[in-house]
Amino acid sequence: MIAHTLRPRIAHRLKHSFTARLHTDPPARPNKFSAYTARLTALASRTGVSLPSLALSFGILHELTALVPLVGLFFAFQAADVGTGLVRWAGEVSADDDGTRWRSTVKDWLGEGERRVDRVARRYGLFGYESGTKPDAASAGEGEIVEEARQLVGLADRGSKAAADVTNAIAAYVLVKALLPARIGVSLAMAPAFSRRVVDPTRRFVWHGILRRPKNV
């Protein structure tokens, strides 16, 4: 008797719960810069720059503070011949990973650098790769990250210029990742001026000079 009484109630609750889930908006996926929303909002309020313009400026500067040092460090490491040594050090640190945060972070950066450099080199035919070839679908495991670094260092030590350039690129990537806090600080500090001098004038030129230009009759 109790079972017959409870079944309609349970069914009603399940139906209500299912309907509520259907009509509930899914949680918004955080974008790349969502962690900086509060800081950008405070900066917009303090400087008087509109938040959309400030966010766009921060995004552009964030990418520039990665790309410019990456290229500069690559050529600096190439000229000084130190990229191979840095990758050797990162590989040794990763091999001796004892669970401490900084060693795990170096290993993550090293693996990410290997994948990024491999992908770009294959796409554009750099460092001896054939242009357009696709990388392996499977991501490298922890042991493979260290082994890949050792193989590259070994080839570079034996005089392979292509392997040396790959290690220079990986070392530059790892150092740029390590500079992330400084890059964020620089991007936030420069965002208001960049917005006033670059983003807003460009937006006005595009809107008034091109999109709203009267058509000849």
mmCIF file of C-alpha atoms in Angstrom:
data_model
loop_
_atom_site.group_PDB
_atom_site.id
_atom_site.type_symbol
_atom_site.label_atom_id
_atom_site.label_comp_id
_atom_site.label_asym_id
_atom_site.label_seq_id
_atom_site.Cartn_x
_atom_site.Cartn_y
_atom_site.Cartn_z
ATOM 1 C CA MET A 1 0.000 0.000 0.000
ATOM 2 C CA ILE A 2 2.822 2.367 0.886
ATOM 3 C CA ALA A 3 4.601 1.510 -2.360
ATOM 4 C CA HIS A 4 1.526 2.363 -4.416
ATOM 5 C CA THR A 5 1.215 5.681 -2.568
ATOM 6 C CA LEU A 6 4.856 6.632 -3.011
ATOM 7 C CA ARG A 7 5.189 5.747 -6.703
ATOM 8 C CA PRO A 8 3.071 8.672 -8.027
ATOM 9 C CA ARG A 9 4.925 11.095 -5.745
ATOM 10 C CA ILE A 10 8.325 9.804 -6.858
ATOM 11 C CA ALA A 11 7.290 9.926 -10.501
ATOM 12 C CA HIS A 12 6.066 13.507 -10.067
ATOM 13 C CA ARG A 13 9.334 14.558 -8.415
ATOM 14 C CA LEU A 14 11.412 12.887 -11.121
ATOM 15 C CA LYS A 15 9.348 14.564 -13.827
ATOM 16 C CA HIS A 16 9.690 17.948 -12.121
ATOM 17 C CA SER A 17 13.452 17.498 -11.694
ATOM 18 C CA PHE A 18 13.907 16.429 -15.326
ATOM 19 C CA THR A 19 11.810 19.358 -16.587
ATOM 20 C CA ALA A 20 13.779 21.803 -14.448
ATOM 21 C CA ARG A 21 17.032 20.495 -15.882
ATOM 22 C CA LEU A 22 15.734 20.900 -19.418
ATOM 23 C CA HIS A 23 14.834 24.530 -18.801
ATOM 24 C CA THR A 24 18.002 25.402 -16.914
ATOM 25 C CA ASP A 25 20.617 27.108 -19.023
ATOM 26 C CA PRO A 26 23.896 25.192 -19.162
ATOM 27 C CA PRO A 27 26.757 26.824 -17.280
ATOM 28 C CA ALA A 28 28.736 29.224 -19.400
ATOM 29 C CA ARG A 29 32.075 27.886 -20.546
ATOM 30 C CA PRO A 30 34.890 30.072 -19.222
ATOM 31 C CA ASN A 31 36.861 31.758 -21.972
ATOM 32 C CA LYS A 32 40.592 32.293 -22.029
ATOM 33 C CA PHE A 33 40.444 35.644 -20.205
ATOM 34 C CA SER A 34 37.575 34.965 -17.782
ATOM 35 C CA ALA A 35 40.031 34.794 -14.871
ATOM 36 C CA TYR A 36 40.916 38.458 -15.459
ATOM 37 C CA THR A 37 37.359 39.809 -15.711
ATOM 38 C CA ALA A 38 37.345 41.347 -12.232
ATOM 39 C CA ARG A 39 40.724 43.025 -12.732
ATOM 40 C CA LEU A 40 39.714 44.355 -16.149
ATOM 41 C CA THR A 41 36.417 45.662 -14.757
ATOM 42 C CA ALA A 42 38.225 47.496 -11.957
ATOM 43 C CA LEU A 43 40.766 48.857 -14.436
ATOM 44 C CA ALA A 44 37.998 50.088 -16.751
ATOM 45 C CA SER A 45 36.294 51.848 -13.843
ATOM 46 C CA ARG A 46 39.534 53.469 -12.714
ATOM 47 C CA THR A 47 40.749 54.622 -16.147
ATOM 48 C CA GLY A 48 37.428 55.415 -17.824
ATOM 49 C CA VAL A 49 38.176 53.118 -20.773
ATOM 50 C CA SER A 50 35.245 50.998 -21.927
ATOM 51 C CA LEU A 51 35.441 47.385 -20.786
ATOM 52 C CA PRO A 52 35.062 45.818 -24.284
ATOM 53 C CA SER A 53 37.866 47.987 -25.664
ATOM 54 C CA LEU A 54 40.026 47.268 -22.629
ATOM 55 C CA ALA A 55 39.424 43.520 -22.871
ATOM 56 C CA LEU A 56 40.323 43.532 -26.569
ATOM 57 C CA SER A 57 43.486 45.517 -25.855
ATOM 58 C CA PHE A 58 44.460 43.116 -23.085
ATOM 59 C CA GLY A 59 43.903 40.134 -25.386
ATOM 60 C CA ILE A 60 46.053 41.616 -28.144
ATOM 61 C CA LEU A 61 48.830 42.577 -25.735
ATOM 62 C CA HIS A 62 48.676 39.175 -24.065
ATOM 63 C CA GLU A 63 49.364 37.498 -27.407
ATOM 64 C CA LEU A 64 52.056 40.020 -28.376
ATOM 65 C CA THR A 65 53.875 39.541 -25.068
ATOM 66 C CA ALA A 66 54.035 35.846 -25.929
ATOM 67 C CA LEU A 67 54.892 36.034 -29.635
ATOM 68 C CA VAL A 68 57.558 38.757 -29.537
ATOM 69 C CA PRO A 69 59.608 37.202 -26.688
ATOM 70 C CA LEU A 70 59.175 33.754 -28.237
ATOM 71 C CA VAL A 71 60.749 34.837 -31.529
ATOM 72 C CA GLY A 72 63.394 36.963 -29.816
ATOM 73 C CA LEU A 73 64.392 34.221 -27.388
ATOM 74 C CA PHE A 74 64.590 31.650 -30.183
ATOM 75 C CA PHE A 75 67.132 33.706 -32.112
ATOM 76 C CA ALA A 76 68.986 34.632 -28.915
ATOM 77 C CA PHE A 77 69.265 30.971 -27.917
ATOM 78 C CA GLN A 78 70.305 30.102 -31.462
ATOM 79 C CA ALA A 79 73.069 32.713 -31.417
ATOM 80 C CA ALA A 80 74.276 31.782 -27.928
ATOM 81 C CA ASP A 81 73.780 28.035 -28.447
ATOM 82 C CA VAL A 82 72.091 27.596 -25.069
ATOM 83 C CA GLY A 83 68.690 26.145 -26.015
ATOM 84 C CA THR A 84 69.972 22.569 -25.947
ATOM 85 C CA GLY A 85 71.358 23.044 -22.442
ATOM 86 C CA LEU A 86 68.055 24.432 -21.184
ATOM 87 C CA VAL A 87 66.091 21.525 -22.661
ATOM 88 C CA ARG A 88 68.629 19.097 -21.142
ATOM 89 C CA TRP A 89 68.055 20.727 -17.740
ATOM 90 C CA ALA A 90 64.256 20.635 -18.165
ATOM 91 C CA GLY A 91 64.439 16.977 -19.153
ATOM 92 C CA GLU A 92 66.519 16.112 -16.072
ATOM 93 C CA VAL A 93 64.119 18.013 -13.822
ATOM 94 C CA SER A 94 61.164 16.211 -15.400
ATOM 95 C CA ALA A 95 62.854 12.808 -15.070
ATOM 96 C CA ASP A 96 63.442 13.442 -11.353
ATOM 97 C CA ASP A 97 59.848 14.577 -10.786
ATOM 98 C CA ASP A 98 59.101 13.772 -7.145
ATOM 99 C CA GLY A 99 55.642 15.307 -7.118
ATOM 100 C CA THR A 100 56.754 18.785 -6.115
ATOM 101 C CA ARG A 101 54.831 21.505 -7.859
ATOM 102 C CA TRP A 102 57.700 23.243 -9.638
ATOM 103 C CA ARG A 103 59.066 20.012 -11.123
ATOM 104 C CA SER A 104 55.609 18.999 -12.344
ATOM 105 C CA THR A 105 55.157 22.464 -13.838
ATOM 106 C CA VAL A 106 58.465 22.243 -15.726
ATOM 107 C CA LYS A 107 57.438 18.829 -17.058
ATOM 108 C CA ASP A 108 54.074 20.201 -18.219
ATOM 109 C CA TRP A 109 55.747 23.141 -19.955
ATOM 110 C CA LEU A 110 58.322 20.857 -21.579
ATOM 111 C CA GLY A 111 55.651 18.499 -22.918
ATOM 112 C CA GLU A 112 53.507 21.381 -24.139
ATOM 113 C CA GLY A 113 56.522 22.970 -25.816
ATOM 114 C CA GLU A 114 57.384 19.726 -27.594
ATOM 115 C CA ARG A 115 53.832 19.388 -28.921
ATOM 116 C CA ARG A 116 53.518 23.031 -30.005
ATOM 117 C CA VAL A 117 56.884 23.131 -31.766
ATOM 118 C CA ASP A 118 56.174 19.812 -33.479
ATOM 119 C CA ARG A 119 52.784 21.058 -34.701
ATOM 120 C CA VAL A 120 54.098 24.381 -36.032
ATOM 121 C CA ALA A 121 57.165 22.776 -37.620
ATOM 122 C CA ARG A 122 55.013 20.238 -39.445
ATOM 123 C CA ARG A 123 52.536 22.861 -40.607
ATOM 124 C CA TYR A 124 55.118 25.244 -42.063
ATOM 125 C CA GLY A 125 57.902 22.831 -42.951
ATOM 126 C CA LEU A 126 60.397 24.112 -40.358
ATOM 127 C CA PHE A 127 63.411 22.394 -38.771
ATOM 128 C CA GLY A 128 63.606 19.690 -41.423
ATOM 129 C CA TYR A 129 59.942 18.655 -41.236
ATOM 130 C CA GLU A 130 57.958 18.149 -44.412
ATOM 131 C CA SER A 131 55.302 20.837 -44.762
ATOM 132 C CA GLY A 132 51.744 19.710 -44.151
ATOM 133 C CA THR A 133 52.485 16.479 -42.294
ATOM 134 C CA LYS A 134 50.227 15.753 -39.347
ATOM 135 C CA PRO A 135 51.494 14.991 -35.841
ATOM 136 C CA ASP A 136 50.541 11.837 -33.989
ATOM 137 C CA ALA A 137 47.014 11.967 -32.585
ATOM 138 C CA ALA A 138 48.025 10.497 -29.226
ATOM 139 C CA SER A 139 49.588 12.893 -26.743
ATOM 140 C CA ALA A 140 52.925 11.972 -25.229
ATOM 141 C CA GLY A 141 52.964 10.367 -21.804
ATOM 142 C CA GLU A 142 55.181 11.483 -18.942
ATOM 143 C CA GLY A 143 57.983 9.080 -19.866
ATOM 144 C CA GLU A 144 57.770 10.005 -23.538
ATOM 145 C CA ILE A 145 58.184 13.704 -22.738
ATOM 146 C CA VAL A 146 61.526 13.032 -21.053
ATOM 147 C CA GLU A 147 62.629 10.564 -23.743
ATOM 148 C CA GLU A 148 61.784 13.037 -26.518
ATOM 149 C CA ALA A 149 63.883 15.701 -24.789
ATOM 150 C CA ARG A 150 66.796 13.287 -24.412
ATOM 151 C CA GLN A 151 66.654 12.292 -28.077
ATOM 152 C CA LEU A 152 66.598 15.920 -29.235
ATOM 153 C CA VAL A 153 69.501 16.832 -26.956
ATOM 154 C CA GLY A 154 71.461 13.818 -28.175
ATOM 155 C CA LEU A 155 70.930 14.740 -31.825
ATOM 156 C CA ALA A 156 71.874 18.360 -31.146
ATOM 157 C CA ASP A 157 75.035 17.271 -29.328
ATOM 158 C CA ARG A 158 75.977 15.189 -32.381
ATOM 159 C CA GLY A 159 75.766 18.258 -34.602
ATOM 160 C CA SER A 160 72.178 18.175 -35.913
ATOM 161 C CA LYS A 161 71.237 21.803 -36.658
ATOM 162 C CA ALA A 162 67.557 20.880 -37.029
ATOM 163 C CA ALA A 163 67.494 19.251 -33.583
ATOM 164 C CA ALA A 164 69.343 22.239 -32.104
ATOM 165 C CA ASP A 165 66.752 24.611 -33.577
ATOM 166 C CA VAL A 166 63.948 22.467 -32.155
ATOM 167 C CA THR A 167 65.530 22.622 -28.696
ATOM 168 C CA ASN A 168 65.951 26.401 -29.069
ATOM 169 C CA ALA A 169 62.252 26.720 -29.903
ATOM 170 C CA ILE A 170 61.202 24.480 -27.004
ATOM 171 C CA ALA A 171 63.459 26.370 -24.578
ATOM 172 C CA ALA A 172 62.002 29.690 -25.761
ATOM 173 C CA TYR A 173 58.465 28.358 -25.262
ATOM 174 C CA VAL A 174 59.229 27.119 -21.734
ATOM 175 C CA LEU A 175 60.749 30.473 -20.750
ATOM 176 C CA VAL A 176 57.789 32.405 -22.184
ATOM 177 C CA LYS A 177 55.469 30.205 -20.096
ATOM 178 C CA ALA A 178 57.578 30.973 -17.023
ATOM 179 C CA LEU A 179 57.189 34.697 -17.760
ATOM 180 C CA LEU A 180 53.373 34.486 -17.729
ATOM 181 C CA PRO A 181 52.867 36.500 -14.492
ATOM 182 C CA ALA A 182 55.073 39.305 -15.843
ATOM 183 C CA ARG A 183 53.290 39.174 -19.220
ATOM 184 C CA ILE A 184 49.913 39.540 -17.518
ATOM 185 C CA GLY A 185 51.146 42.495 -15.475
ATOM 186 C CA VAL A 186 52.583 44.237 -18.531
ATOM 187 C CA SER A 187 49.431 43.574 -20.561
ATOM 188 C CA LEU A 188 47.184 45.009 -17.839
ATOM 189 C CA ALA A 189 49.409 48.059 -17.369
ATOM 190 C CA MET A 190 49.570 48.849 -21.089
ATOM 191 C CA ALA A 191 45.954 48.001 -21.942
ATOM 192 C CA PRO A 192 44.405 51.462 -21.242
ATOM 193 C CA ALA A 193 46.978 53.352 -23.347
ATOM 194 C CA PHE A 194 46.837 50.731 -26.104
ATOM 195 C CA SER A 195 43.059 51.020 -26.139
ATOM 196 C CA ARG A 196 43.119 54.830 -26.433
ATOM 197 C CA ARG A 197 45.898 55.026 -29.019
ATOM 198 C CA VAL A 198 45.301 51.934 -31.152
ATOM 199 C CA VAL A 199 42.027 50.085 -30.596
ATOM 200 C CA ASP A 200 39.619 53.038 -30.336
ATOM 201 C CA PRO A 201 41.117 55.020 -33.288
ATOM 202 C CA THR A 202 41.073 51.862 -35.420
ATOM 203 C CA ARG A 203 37.467 51.164 -34.476
ATOM 204 C CA ARG A 204 36.423 54.743 -35.329
ATOM 205 C CA PHE A 205 38.284 54.617 -38.648
ATOM 206 C CA VAL A 206 36.650 51.333 -39.630
ATOM 207 C CA TRP A 207 33.183 52.473 -38.547
ATOM 208 C CA HIS A 208 33.177 56.034 -39.887
ATOM 209 C CA GLY A 209 35.698 55.775 -42.698
ATOM 210 C CA ILE A 210 34.660 52.470 -44.243
ATOM 211 C CA LEU A 211 31.369 51.054 -42.992
ATOM 212 C CA ARG A 212 29.479 54.368 -42.947
ATOM 213 C CA ARG A 213 31.077 55.859 -46.049
ATOM 214 C CA PRO A 214 28.294 57.191 -48.323
ATOM 215 C CA LYS A 215 27.931 55.300 -51.558
ATOM 216 C CA ASN A 216 28.237 57.207 -54.821
ATOM 217 C CA VAL A 217 24.907 57.566 -56.572
#
